[in-house]
Coordinates of C-alpha atoms in Angstrom, one line a residue:
X300 CA -32.7 185.9 8.6
X301 CA -33.1 183.8 11.9
X302 CA -30.8 184.5 14.9
X303 CA -27.8 182.1 15.1
X304 CA -28.1 179.5 17.6
X305 CA -25.8 180.4 20.9
X306 CA -23.8 177.7 21.4
X307 CA -24.5 175.3 24.6
X308 CA -22.8 176.6 27.7
X309 CA -19.9 175.0 28.7
X310 CA -20.3 172.5 31.7
X311 CA -19.3 174.2 35.3
X312 CA -16.5 173.0 37.0
X313 CA -19.2 171.6 39.9
X314 CA -20.7 169.8 37.0
X315 CA -17.4 168.3 35.8
X316 CA -16.5 167.3 39.3
X317 CA -19.9 165.7 40.0
X318 CA -19.9 163.5 36.4
X319 CA -16.4 162.5 37.0
X320 CA -17.3 161.6 40.6
X321 CA -20.1 159.3 39.0
X322 CA -17.5 157.7 36.5
X323 CA -15.2 157.2 39.4
X324 CA -17.7 155.5 41.6
X325 CA -19.1 153.4 38.8
X326 CA -15.5 152.3 38.1
X327 CA -14.4 151.5 41.9
X328 CA -17.8 149.3 42.5
X329 CA -16.7 147.4 39.3
X330 CA -13.1 147.0 40.4
X331 CA -14.2 146.2 43.9
X332 CA -16.6 143.6 42.7
X333 CA -13.8 142.0 40.8
X334 CA -15.4 141.7 37.4
X335 CA -13.2 140.1 34.8
X336 CA -15.9 138.5 32.5
X337 CA -13.7 137.9 29.7
X338 CA -11.3 135.8 31.7
X339 CA -14.0 133.8 32.9
X340 CA -15.7 132.9 29.4
X341 CA -14.9 129.7 28.3
X342 CA -13.1 129.4 25.0
X343 CA -15.6 130.2 22.1
X344 CA -16.5 127.2 20.1
X345 CA -16.8 127.6 16.3
X346 CA -20.5 127.2 15.3
X347 CA -21.6 124.5 13.3
X348 CA -22.0 125.8 9.7
X349 CA -25.9 125.9 9.0
X350 CA -27.3 123.2 6.6
X351 CA -28.0 124.5 2.8
X352 CA -31.3 126.0 4.1
X353 CA -31.6 129.4 1.7
X354 CA -33.5 129.5 -1.4
X355 CA -31.7 132.6 -3.3
X356 CA -34.7 133.7 -4.8
X357 CA -36.8 133.7 -1.5
X358 CA -33.9 135.5 0.0
X359 CA -33.8 138.2 -2.4
X360 CA -37.9 138.6 -2.1
X361 CA -36.8 138.7 1.5
X362 CA -34.4 141.3 1.1
X363 CA -36.9 143.4 -1.1
X364 CA -39.5 143.4 1.0
X365 CA -37.3 144.5 4.1
X366 CA -35.7 147.3 2.1
X367 CA -39.2 148.6 0.7
X368 CA -40.6 148.8 4.5
X369 CA -37.7 150.2 5.7
X370 CA -37.5 153.2 2.8
X371 CA -41.4 153.8 3.8
X372 CA -40.4 154.0 7.8
X373 CA -37.4 156.9 6.5
X374 CA -40.1 158.3 4.6
X375 CA -42.5 158.8 7.3
X376 CA -39.9 160.0 9.6
X377 CA -38.1 162.7 7.3
X378 CA -41.7 163.8 5.6
X379 CA -44.5 162.7 8.0
X380 CA -46.9 165.3 6.5
X381 CA -47.0 163.6 2.8
X382 CA -46.1 159.7 4.4
X383 CA -48.6 157.4 4.4
X384 CA -49.2 156.3 8.4
X385 CA -48.0 152.8 9.5
X386 CA -50.5 150.5 10.5
X387 CA -49.5 149.3 13.9
X388 CA -50.2 145.5 14.6
X389 CA -52.3 145.0 17.9
X390 CA -49.2 142.9 19.3
X391 CA -47.0 146.1 18.6
X392 CA -49.6 148.5 19.7
X393 CA -49.9 146.6 23.4
X394 CA -46.2 145.8 23.6
X395 CA -45.4 146.9 27.2
X396 CA -41.9 147.9 26.8
X397 CA -42.7 150.8 24.9
X398 CA -45.8 152.1 26.9
X399 CA -43.9 155.4 27.8
X400 CA -45.3 158.1 25.9
X401 CA -42.2 159.2 24.8
X402 CA -42.0 156.3 22.6
X403 CA -44.6 157.6 20.3
X404 CA -44.7 161.6 21.0
X405 CA -40.8 162.0 20.1
X406 CA -40.0 161.5 16.2
X407 CA -36.7 160.0 16.9
X408 CA -37.6 157.5 19.6
X409 CA -40.7 156.7 17.6
X410 CA -38.3 155.9 14.7
X411 CA -36.4 153.8 17.0
X412 CA -39.7 151.7 18.0
X413 CA -40.7 151.4 14.4
X414 CA -37.3 150.4 13.3
X415 CA -37.0 147.7 16.0
X416 CA -40.4 146.3 15.0
X417 CA -39.5 146.1 11.6
X418 CA -36.0 144.2 12.0
X419 CA -37.7 142.0 14.5
X420 CA -40.5 141.0 12.1
X421 CA -38.8 140.6 9.3
X422 CA -36.0 138.4 11.1
X423 CA -39.0 136.1 12.5
X424 CA -40.2 135.9 8.7
X425 CA -36.7 134.9 7.9
X426 CA -36.4 131.7 10.0
X427 CA -39.9 131.0 9.2
X428 CA -39.0 131.3 5.3
X429 CA -36.1 128.3 5.6
X430 CA -36.0 125.4 4.0
X431 CA -34.6 122.1 4.5
X432 CA -34.5 122.2 8.3
X433 CA -36.2 119.9 10.1
X434 CA -39.3 121.2 12.2
X435 CA -37.4 120.7 15.8
X436 CA -34.0 122.6 14.4
X437 CA -36.3 125.8 13.2
X438 CA -37.9 125.7 16.6
X439 CA -34.9 126.0 17.9
X440 CA -33.5 128.9 15.6
X441 CA -36.8 130.7 16.6
X442 CA -36.5 130.4 19.8
X443 CA -32.9 131.8 19.6
X444 CA -33.8 134.8 17.2
X445 CA -36.8 135.8 19.5
X446 CA -34.4 135.8 22.3
X447 CA -31.5 137.8 20.4
X448 CA -34.8 140.2 19.4
X449 CA -36.1 140.7 23.1
X450 CA -32.3 141.3 24.4
X451 CA -31.4 143.9 21.8
X452 CA -34.7 145.9 22.2
X453 CA -34.1 149.4 22.3
X454 CA -35.6 149.8 26.1
X455 CA -32.7 147.8 27.3
X456 CA -30.0 150.4 26.4
X457 CA -29.4 153.6 28.1
X458 CA -28.7 155.6 25.1
X459 CA -31.9 154.6 23.2
X460 CA -34.6 154.3 26.1
X461 CA -35.9 158.1 27.0
X462 CA -37.0 157.0 30.4
X463 CA -33.3 156.1 31.2
X464 CA -32.1 159.2 29.6
X465 CA -34.9 161.5 31.6
X466 CA -33.8 159.4 35.1
X467 CA -29.9 160.1 34.1
X468 CA -31.0 164.1 34.1
X469 CA -32.9 164.0 36.8
X470 CA -30.8 161.7 39.4
X471 CA -27.7 163.0 37.7
X472 CA -26.3 160.0 37.2
X473 CA -27.5 158.2 40.5
X474 CA -29.9 155.8 38.8
X475 CA -27.1 154.3 37.3
X476 CA -24.9 153.7 40.1
X477 CA -27.9 152.0 41.9
X478 CA -28.3 149.8 38.9
X479 CA -25.0 148.9 38.8
X480 CA -25.0 148.3 42.6
X481 CA -27.8 146.0 41.9
X482 CA -26.5 144.2 38.9
X483 CA -23.0 143.5 40.7
X484 CA -25.2 142.1 43.8
X485 CA -27.2 139.5 41.3
X486 CA -23.6 138.6 39.7
X487 CA -22.3 137.7 43.1
X488 CA -25.4 135.4 44.0
X489 CA -25.5 133.9 40.3
X490 CA -29.3 135.0 40.2
X491 CA -31.4 138.0 38.8
X492 CA -33.3 139.7 41.7
X493 CA -37.0 140.4 40.7
X494 CA -38.8 141.3 44.1
X495 CA -38.0 142.7 47.4
X496 CA -36.0 139.8 49.2
X497 CA -36.7 141.5 52.6
X498 CA -40.4 141.7 52.2
X499 CA -41.5 138.4 52.8
X500 CA -41.0 135.5 55.4
X501 CA -41.9 132.1 55.4
X502 CA -44.6 131.7 58.6
X503 CA -45.1 135.4 58.7
X504 CA -46.6 136.4 55.9
X505 CA -46.0 133.4 53.5
X506 CA -47.1 129.9 54.0
X507 CA -49.1 130.9 57.0
X508 CA -51.9 127.9 57.1
X509 CA -51.8 126.5 60.7
X510 CA -50.5 122.9 60.5
X511 CA -47.6 120.4 61.8
X512 CA -45.0 118.3 60.2
X513 CA -45.9 115.0 61.3
X514 CA -43.6 112.9 59.2
X515 CA -39.9 113.4 58.1
X516 CA -37.6 111.2 55.8
X517 CA -34.8 112.0 53.9
X518 CA -36.8 113.0 50.8
X519 CA -39.9 115.0 52.3
X520 CA -41.4 116.4 55.2
X521 CA -45.3 115.3 55.2
X522 CA -47.6 118.4 56.7
X523 CA -50.6 117.8 58.5
X524 CA -53.0 120.8 58.5
X525 CA -55.2 122.1 61.3
X526 CA -58.9 121.4 60.6
X527 CA -61.0 124.8 60.3
X528 CA -64.6 123.1 60.6
X529 CA -66.1 120.9 63.0
X530 CA -66.3 118.2 60.8
X531 CA -64.3 116.9 58.0
X532 CA -64.5 114.8 54.6
X533 CA -63.7 111.2 55.5
X534 CA -61.1 110.8 52.7
X535 CA -58.2 112.9 53.1
X536 CA -56.2 115.2 50.3
X537 CA -52.9 114.8 49.7
X538 CA -51.1 117.2 47.6
X539 CA -48.0 116.7 46.0
X540 CA -46.2 119.7 44.5
X541 CA -43.4 119.7 42.5
X542 CA -40.0 119.2 43.8
X543 CA -38.4 121.7 41.0
X544 CA -40.0 124.6 43.3
X545 CA -41.4 125.2 46.8
X546 CA -44.4 123.8 48.0
X547 CA -45.8 127.2 49.1
X548 CA -47.0 128.1 45.6
X549 CA -50.3 126.7 47.0
X550 CA -50.0 128.3 50.3
X551 CA -49.0 132.1 49.4
X552 CA -50.7 135.0 51.2
X553 CA -53.7 133.9 52.9
X554 CA -56.1 135.5 50.0
X555 CA -54.1 133.2 47.7
X556 CA -53.5 129.8 49.3
X557 CA -55.1 127.0 47.9
X558 CA -54.3 124.9 51.0
X559 CA -56.2 127.3 53.4
X560 CA -59.0 127.3 51.1
X561 CA -59.0 123.7 50.7
X562 CA -59.0 123.3 54.6
X563 CA -61.9 125.8 54.9
X564 CA -64.1 123.4 52.6
X565 CA -63.6 120.6 55.3
X566 CA -60.9 118.7 53.6
X567 CA -58.1 116.7 55.9
X568 CA -55.2 118.5 53.9
X569 CA -51.9 117.0 53.7
X570 CA -48.8 118.5 51.7
X571 CA -45.3 117.1 51.0
X572 CA -42.7 119.6 50.9
X573 CA -39.7 117.8 48.9
X574 CA -36.2 118.3 50.3
X575 CA -33.6 120.3 48.2
X576 CA -31.2 118.1 46.6
X577 CA -27.7 117.9 47.8
X578 CA -24.7 115.8 47.3
X579 CA -26.1 112.9 49.9
X580 CA -29.2 112.8 47.2
X581 CA -26.4 112.0 44.2
X582 CA -28.4 108.3 44.0
X583 CA -32.1 109.5 44.1
X584 CA -33.9 108.5 40.7
X585 CA -37.7 108.8 39.7
X586 CA -38.5 105.3 41.4
X587 CA -37.7 106.9 44.5
X588 CA -40.0 109.9 44.3
X589 CA -42.8 107.4 43.4
X590 CA -42.1 104.6 46.2
X591 CA -40.5 106.6 49.1
X592 CA -42.0 109.8 48.4
X593 CA -45.8 109.5 47.2
X594 CA -46.6 106.0 47.8
X595 CA -45.4 106.4 51.0
X596 CA -46.9 109.6 51.8
X597 CA -50.2 108.0 50.5
X598 CA -49.7 104.9 53.1
X599 CA -48.8 107.1 55.8
X600 CA -51.9 109.4 55.6
X601 CA -54.4 106.2 55.1
X602 CA -52.6 104.6 58.3
X603 CA -52.9 107.9 60.3
X604 CA -56.2 108.4 59.6
X605 CA -57.6 104.7 59.4
X606 CA -58.9 105.4 55.8
X607 CA -58.8 102.9 52.9
X608 CA -58.2 105.8 50.6
X609 CA -57.2 109.1 49.8
X610 CA -57.6 112.4 47.1
X611 CA -54.6 113.2 45.6
X612 CA -53.3 116.3 43.7
X613 CA -50.2 116.0 41.6
X614 CA -48.7 119.6 40.1
X615 CA -46.7 119.6 37.1
X616 CA -43.8 117.1 37.5
X617 CA -45.1 115.8 40.4
X618 CA -48.7 115.1 38.6
X619 CA -46.4 113.3 35.8
X620 CA -45.1 111.2 38.8
X621 CA -48.5 110.8 40.3
X622 CA -49.9 109.2 37.1
X623 CA -46.8 107.0 37.3
X624 CA -48.0 106.1 40.6
X625 CA -51.5 105.4 39.7
X626 CA -50.1 102.8 37.2
X627 CA -47.9 101.1 39.5
X628 CA -50.8 101.0 42.5
X629 CA -52.8 99.6 39.4
X630 CA -50.3 96.9 38.2
X631 CA -49.9 95.6 41.9
X632 CA -53.5 95.6 42.7
X633 CA -53.8 98.7 44.7
X634 CA -55.3 101.3 42.7
X635 CA -58.1 101.7 45.5
X636 CA -55.6 103.5 47.7
X637 CA -56.5 106.9 45.7
X638 CA -59.7 107.5 45.5
X639 CA -59.6 110.6 42.8
X640 CA -56.5 111.9 41.2
X641 CA -56.4 115.7 40.6
X642 CA -53.8 116.8 37.8
X643 CA -52.4 120.7 38.0
X644 CA -50.8 121.6 34.4
X645 CA -49.4 118.1 33.9
X646 CA -47.8 116.3 30.9
X647 CA -47.7 112.6 30.6
X648 CA -47.5 112.6 26.9
X649 CA -44.4 114.8 25.7
X650 CA -45.0 114.5 21.8
X651 CA -45.9 118.2 21.8
X652 CA -44.4 119.5 25.2
X653 CA -43.8 122.9 24.0
X654 CA -40.7 125.1 24.4
X655 CA -39.0 123.2 27.2
X656 CA -38.4 120.7 25.2
X657 CA -36.2 122.8 23.1
X658 CA -33.3 122.4 26.1
X659 CA -33.1 118.4 25.7
X660 CA -30.8 118.2 23.0
X661 CA -27.5 116.0 22.8
X662 CA -25.4 119.3 23.6
X663 CA -27.7 120.5 26.2
X664 CA -27.9 117.4 28.5
X665 CA -24.2 117.2 28.4
X666 CA -23.8 120.6 29.6
X667 CA -26.5 119.8 32.2
X668 CA -24.6 116.5 33.2
X669 CA -21.3 118.7 33.5
X670 CA -23.3 121.0 35.7
X671 CA -24.2 118.3 38.1
X672 CA -20.6 116.8 39.5
X673 CA -21.6 116.8 42.8
X674 CA -24.9 114.8 41.9
X675 CA -27.0 117.5 42.0
X676 CA -28.3 120.4 39.6
X677 CA -28.0 124.0 41.5
X678 CA -31.4 125.2 41.2
X679 CA -30.4 128.3 39.7
X680 CA -30.0 126.7 36.4
X681 CA -33.5 125.5 36.1
X682 CA -34.6 128.9 37.4
X683 CA -32.8 130.5 34.6
X684 CA -34.2 128.0 32.0
X685 CA -37.7 128.8 33.1
X686 CA -36.9 132.6 33.0
X687 CA -35.5 132.1 29.4
X688 CA -39.1 130.8 28.4
X689 CA -40.4 134.7 29.3
X690 CA -37.2 136.5 28.9
X691 CA -39.1 139.8 28.0
X692 CA -41.0 139.4 31.2
X693 CA -38.9 137.7 33.3
X694 CA -35.3 139.3 32.4
X695 CA -35.1 142.2 30.4
X696 CA -38.0 143.9 32.4
X697 CA -35.8 143.8 35.3
X698 CA -32.8 144.7 33.6
X699 CA -34.4 148.2 32.6
X700 CA -36.3 148.6 35.9
X701 CA -33.5 147.7 38.1
X702 CA -30.2 147.8 36.2
X703 CA -30.9 150.9 33.8
X704 CA -33.5 153.1 35.9
X705 CA -31.9 152.1 39.5
X706 CA -35.6 151.3 40.7
X707 CA -36.3 149.8 43.9
X708 CA -37.3 146.3 44.0
X709 CA -41.0 145.7 44.5
X710 CA -42.7 143.1 47.1
X711 CA -44.5 140.3 45.1
X712 CA -45.0 136.7 46.5
X713 CA -45.1 135.3 43.4
X714 CA -42.0 136.6 42.4
X715 CA -40.3 136.0 45.8
X716 CA -41.4 132.4 45.3
X717 CA -40.2 132.0 42.2
X718 CA -36.8 133.2 42.9
X719 CA -36.6 130.7 46.0
X720 CA -34.9 127.7 44.1
X721 CA -34.5 124.0 45.0
X722 CA -31.8 121.8 43.8
X723 CA -32.3 118.8 41.8
X724 CA -31.0 115.3 42.0
X725 CA -28.8 114.7 39.1
X726 CA -29.7 111.3 38.0
X727 CA -33.4 111.8 38.5
X728 CA -33.3 115.3 36.3
X729 CA -31.4 113.5 33.6
X730 CA -33.4 111.0 33.1
X731 CA -36.6 112.8 33.4
X732 CA -35.7 114.7 30.3
X733 CA -34.1 111.9 28.7
X734 CA -37.0 109.1 29.0
X735 CA -39.8 111.4 28.9
X736 CA -39.0 114.8 27.2
X737 CA -36.8 113.4 25.2
X738 CA -38.0 109.7 23.9
X739 CA -41.3 109.9 25.3
X740 CA -41.5 106.7 26.9
X741 CA -43.9 107.2 29.8
X742 CA -47.1 106.7 27.4
X743 CA -45.4 103.6 25.6
X744 CA -46.8 100.4 27.6
X745 CA -44.5 98.8 29.5
X746 CA -41.4 101.1 28.4
X747 CA -40.7 102.4 31.7
X748 CA -40.3 100.4 34.9
X749 CA -40.7 101.2 38.7
X750 CA -39.2 99.4 41.0
X751 CA -39.0 96.6 38.5
X752 CA -42.5 96.7 37.3
X753 CA -43.5 97.6 34.0
X754 CA -46.2 100.4 33.8
X755 CA -48.8 101.2 31.7
X756 CA -51.0 104.6 31.9
X757 CA -53.8 102.9 29.8
X758 CA -54.6 100.7 32.5
X759 CA -55.3 103.8 35.0
X760 CA -59.4 104.0 35.9
X761 CA -58.9 106.1 38.8
X762 CA -61.5 109.2 38.5
X763 CA -58.9 112.1 37.6
X764 CA -59.5 115.8 37.2
X765 CA -57.6 117.4 35.0
X766 CA -57.0 121.2 34.9
X767 CA -54.6 123.0 32.0
X768 CA -53.9 126.7 31.6
X769 CA -55.0 128.4 28.3
X770 CA -51.8 130.8 28.0
X771 CA -49.4 127.7 29.9
X772 CA -46.0 128.1 28.3
X773 CA -44.4 125.3 30.5
X774 CA -47.3 122.9 29.9
X775 CA -49.1 123.8 27.0
X776 CA -53.0 123.1 27.0
X777 CA -52.7 120.7 24.1
X778 CA -50.2 118.6 25.7
X779 CA -51.9 118.5 29.0
X780 CA -55.2 117.6 27.3
X781 CA -53.3 114.1 26.1
X782 CA -53.8 112.6 29.1
X783 CA -57.1 112.0 27.9
X784 CA -55.7 109.7 25.4
X785 CA -54.4 107.7 27.8
X786 CA -56.2 107.0 31.0
X787 CA -59.3 104.6 30.9
X788 CA -60.9 106.2 33.9
X789 CA -63.7 109.0 34.3
X790 CA -62.4 112.1 33.4
X791 CA -63.5 115.8 33.9
X792 CA -61.1 118.1 31.6
X793 CA -60.8 122.1 32.8
X794 CA -59.3 124.9 30.8
X795 CA -58.5 127.5 33.1
X796 CA -57.5 131.2 32.1
X797 CA -54.0 132.4 32.5
X798 CA -51.0 130.2 32.8
X799 CA -48.8 127.6 34.8
X800 CA -49.1 129.6 37.6
X801 CA -51.8 132.4 37.9
X802 CA -54.2 129.7 36.2
X803 CA -53.7 127.3 39.1
X804 CA -53.2 130.0 42.1
X805 CA -56.6 131.9 41.3
X806 CA -58.5 131.9 44.4
X807 CA -62.7 132.6 44.1
X808 CA -62.1 135.6 46.2
X809 CA -60.2 137.3 43.7
X810 CA -63.1 136.8 40.8
X811 CA -60.1 136.9 38.3
X812 CA -59.9 134.8 34.9
X813 CA -62.2 132.2 33.8
X814 CA -62.8 128.5 32.9
X815 CA -64.2 126.6 30.6
X816 CA -65.9 123.0 30.7
X817 CA -67.6 120.8 28.2
X818 CA -69.9 117.8 29.2
X819 CA -69.7 116.4 26.0
X820 CA -67.4 113.7 24.8
X821 CA -64.9 115.1 22.7
X822 CA -61.6 113.7 21.0
X823 CA -59.7 116.9 21.1
X824 CA -58.7 120.0 22.6
X825 CA -60.1 121.9 19.7
X826 CA -63.6 119.9 20.0
X827 CA -63.5 120.9 23.5
X828 CA -62.9 124.3 23.3
X829 CA -65.4 124.8 20.4
X830 CA -68.3 123.2 22.6
X831 CA -67.4 124.4 25.9
X832 CA -69.1 127.0 28.3
X833 CA -67.0 129.8 29.9
X834 CA -67.5 130.4 33.6
X835 CA -66.0 133.7 35.2
X836 CA -64.0 133.3 38.1
X837 CA -62.1 130.8 39.5
X838 CA -62.2 126.8 39.0
X839 CA -62.0 126.0 42.4
X840 CA -65.4 125.6 43.7
X841 CA -65.8 123.4 40.4
X842 CA -63.3 121.1 41.4
X843 CA -64.8 121.1 44.9
X844 CA -68.4 120.1 43.7
X845 CA -66.3 117.2 41.7
X846 CA -64.6 116.4 45.0
X847 CA -68.0 116.1 46.8
X848 CA -69.6 114.1 44.5
X849 CA -66.8 111.3 44.7
X850 CA -67.2 110.8 48.1
X851 CA -69.5 113.3 50.7
X852 CA -69.2 111.2 53.9
X853 CA -67.9 113.4 56.8
X854 CA -66.4 113.0 60.1
X855 CA -65.6 114.8 63.5
X856 CA -62.6 116.8 63.0
X857 CA -61.0 115.3 66.2
X858 CA -58.1 112.8 67.4
X859 CA -56.1 112.0 64.4
X860 CA -57.6 114.8 62.2
X861 CA -55.7 117.4 64.4
X862 CA -52.0 117.3 63.9
X863 CA -49.8 115.7 66.5
X864 CA -53.1 114.2 68.2
X865 CA -52.7 110.7 66.2
X866 CA -49.7 107.9 66.1
X867 CA -47.7 110.7 64.8
X868 CA -46.2 113.1 66.9
X869 CA -46.0 116.7 65.6
X870 CA -42.2 117.5 64.8
X871 CA -42.6 121.1 63.7
X872 CA -44.9 123.9 63.1
X873 CA -45.8 124.5 59.5
X874 CA -44.0 125.1 57.2
X875 CA -41.4 122.8 58.3
X876 CA -37.7 123.0 57.9
X877 CA -37.3 121.5 54.3
X878 CA -38.6 124.1 52.8
X879 CA -36.2 126.9 54.4
X880 CA -33.1 124.6 53.5
X881 CA -30.9 126.3 50.6

């Protein structure tokens, strides 16, 4: 007969005092922060009833399948010796949230993990089986369901995460106090922290490429970079980054900087640094970003260097705007001002614009309007929206690491830039979401006007280089491809490995990812991929060869080619003042 198990020893007075102190300090932190979440919540609105979308027979079949899978899971848990092992999907097997060995080695946590996956899979199947629902509404339900699934992961709760439990024991609860401190700090600033905010400084270890601000307007600063070669290409390069983010995504650390690399290839590089919106920009609209932004910068560079044309790059929304700029210049008979155009992850046809289009319904637009009463939209709203698109990686990962485990923030230049938000002019933002994302007017000839001139993308004959990211969740590759359906000039399409940022910021020295090209004339992305040639590494050299083929003429890097030595005096050192304005 087995000896009876001795009852656990009662905690000592010292232990009780310690844990009482931990709880007391936590309560004090909460009180000092003045948190009263319920008082801040608006009155809940009754959720609209779903339309009749359930087939009873199908619902019964789904329920039976769920309970069958659940019983099998219980059998494996209660009688592992005789149960049929579960066949784990590749997606579940590589889920990084459950990489800790305890999730498979400990039967209880393994059961939690498998239960979570089982419920998640059946919830998604339930959405897929809905009938009588419009495709857009089904996608919205799927997105909301996936967000709920990610939020309810057992990794997000202290009592069901073995790593958190071990950390609580190891630190005697100090990790929870540190995590609470991190959470309260984020609540106070209204934004989740993802990287060590003290690790980077503009001009010190970010945005370090030497240059000068040579023009400043109420909308942008124009930065001219110092040449790194004795001779430079005669045709300069003007880069238009998106004003939704800071320009230095293209000038991160020296090793990752596209701007530095382009300068080293012999290009005279200019970059537009957009001003973060404030109340003074309440009347700024898309026309302003075309006329007072892109065309003004193009004309400034042409006049400064005495050249007929420029190479232009547009990234994301600035690429969409560049397409409109080219159409407007064409309508005015001035298309020759831009010798070539390059589009980084750019959409002009928003018929299949991806998950961001789920945020442009009438209710969402009304909410955005209510958040923009001062004439601009706080950049933290857009940051949250983009984070929601990858909530598992950009939200819940940090809830676990920084709030539950109390881990120190790691220095990461890309995440530092991601959190460096900019405000958006309200009128521009509303019209952009309405006219482009919702109504898709840009691809309808004459449906949109810039400064009173109707524009038509089908008239654009400017040679164009179009780069898309294979895993881009913001501008899906199949959506970027649609540019080829609307432009009339010679096009080169390149599909890069990775996504919206890493697919662009991929220097040759890193030797990461790959890209695909296809010299044949094809009519769809699927046909492009089917006949594409894969090349390891960065697509940047391919782009540079394309630029040189367009115009290989070089001139001496002197006079106006040196920032501040031409007719425009240097106003400030790069990266300028606007990029630092919060």
